[in-house]
XYZ file of C-alpha atoms in Angstrom:
111
model
C 23.821 208.588 -80.435
C 23.500 204.898 -81.216
C 24.463 202.392 -78.592
C 26.288 199.466 -80.110
C 27.826 196.587 -78.263
C 30.965 195.652 -80.113
C 33.760 193.503 -78.743
C 31.981 193.006 -75.426
C 34.137 191.164 -72.930
C 31.820 191.439 -69.957
C 28.146 192.229 -69.484
C 26.138 191.911 -66.308
C 22.398 192.447 -66.439
C 20.136 191.407 -63.644
C 16.836 193.054 -64.308
C 14.091 190.704 -63.319
C 10.644 192.024 -62.529
C 9.083 190.341 -59.538
C 6.457 187.957 -60.918
C 2.902 188.520 -59.793
C 2.181 184.844 -60.383
C 4.098 181.744 -61.274
C 2.976 179.160 -63.753
C 4.277 175.767 -64.752
C 3.794 174.795 -68.349
C 4.280 171.457 -70.014
C 4.933 171.830 -73.734
C 5.115 168.711 -75.887
C 7.663 168.588 -78.715
C 7.918 166.097 -81.530
C 11.575 165.381 -80.785
C 14.197 166.149 -78.189
C 16.021 168.253 -80.789
C 12.910 170.401 -81.297
C 12.776 171.042 -77.556
C 16.483 171.912 -77.435
C 16.096 174.240 -80.437
C 13.283 176.097 -78.656
C 15.394 177.039 -75.612
C 17.432 179.850 -77.259
C 14.245 181.345 -78.696
C 12.625 181.398 -75.243
C 15.706 182.988 -73.679
C 15.896 185.563 -76.471
C 12.255 186.514 -75.932
C 12.866 186.991 -72.194
C 15.972 189.107 -72.833
C 14.146 191.235 -75.403
C 11.416 191.963 -72.850
C 13.999 193.022 -70.267
C 15.922 195.161 -72.752
C 12.699 196.890 -73.778
C 11.852 197.501 -70.114
C 15.260 199.086 -69.432
C 15.021 201.301 -72.520
C 11.478 202.355 -71.604
C 12.526 203.244 -68.065
C 15.600 205.160 -69.280
C 13.309 207.185 -71.569
C 10.924 207.746 -68.674
C 13.813 208.992 -66.509
C 14.699 211.561 -69.173
C 13.525 211.495 -72.770
C 16.500 213.635 -73.859
C 19.331 211.975 -71.908
C 18.043 208.387 -71.980
C 20.717 207.111 -74.378
C 23.492 208.491 -72.172
C 21.896 206.928 -69.089
C 21.566 203.607 -70.898
C 25.175 203.721 -72.066
C 26.402 204.561 -68.557
C 24.352 201.799 -66.955
C 25.281 199.074 -69.449
C 28.962 200.016 -69.735
C 29.567 201.281 -66.188
C 30.587 204.769 -67.369
C 30.892 207.871 -65.207
C 29.590 211.330 -66.000
C 33.169 212.469 -66.634
C 33.622 209.759 -69.249
C 30.306 210.629 -70.895
C 31.207 214.328 -70.939
C 34.724 213.798 -72.274
C 33.969 211.111 -74.835
C 30.384 211.839 -75.880
C 29.899 215.492 -74.831
C 26.760 214.784 -72.808
C 24.586 217.918 -73.076
C 23.972 218.569 -69.380
C 25.744 219.261 -66.132
C 26.863 216.692 -63.598
C 24.091 217.429 -61.075
C 21.338 217.098 -63.676
C 22.840 213.883 -65.063
C 23.113 212.185 -61.663
C 19.602 213.322 -60.774
C 18.273 211.522 -63.866
C 20.602 208.555 -63.248
C 19.169 208.116 -59.748
C 15.661 208.559 -61.128
C 16.335 205.728 -63.604
C 17.252 203.321 -60.794
C 14.307 204.456 -58.682
C 11.939 203.807 -61.600
C 13.602 200.475 -62.331
C 13.208 199.388 -58.732
C 9.566 200.469 -58.805
C 8.946 198.520 -62.035
C 10.548 195.393 -60.624
C 8.191 195.518 -57.655
């Protein structure tokens, strides 16, 4: 099952690991435009790290059901929806056990 985001009208992700340290950095750029052009690249790198963390934790919660967990978390889908639409290969109790495990692991990773 591939997870594709198509026609997204709303997405809320707030997955920010608690920093162990903070650091201020002064980066010189040749021009103001160069500095402005760098901002989307920095944001993209941060988002990629967070997306990778969420995927890793979903796999850690259950390496067989991780894509269903990820889909449910990112699209706010219930077990019933996953079962009806995607024929999730497990029962409700097992799914919600892994779903809770995902959030427990995520909370642990965030510190």
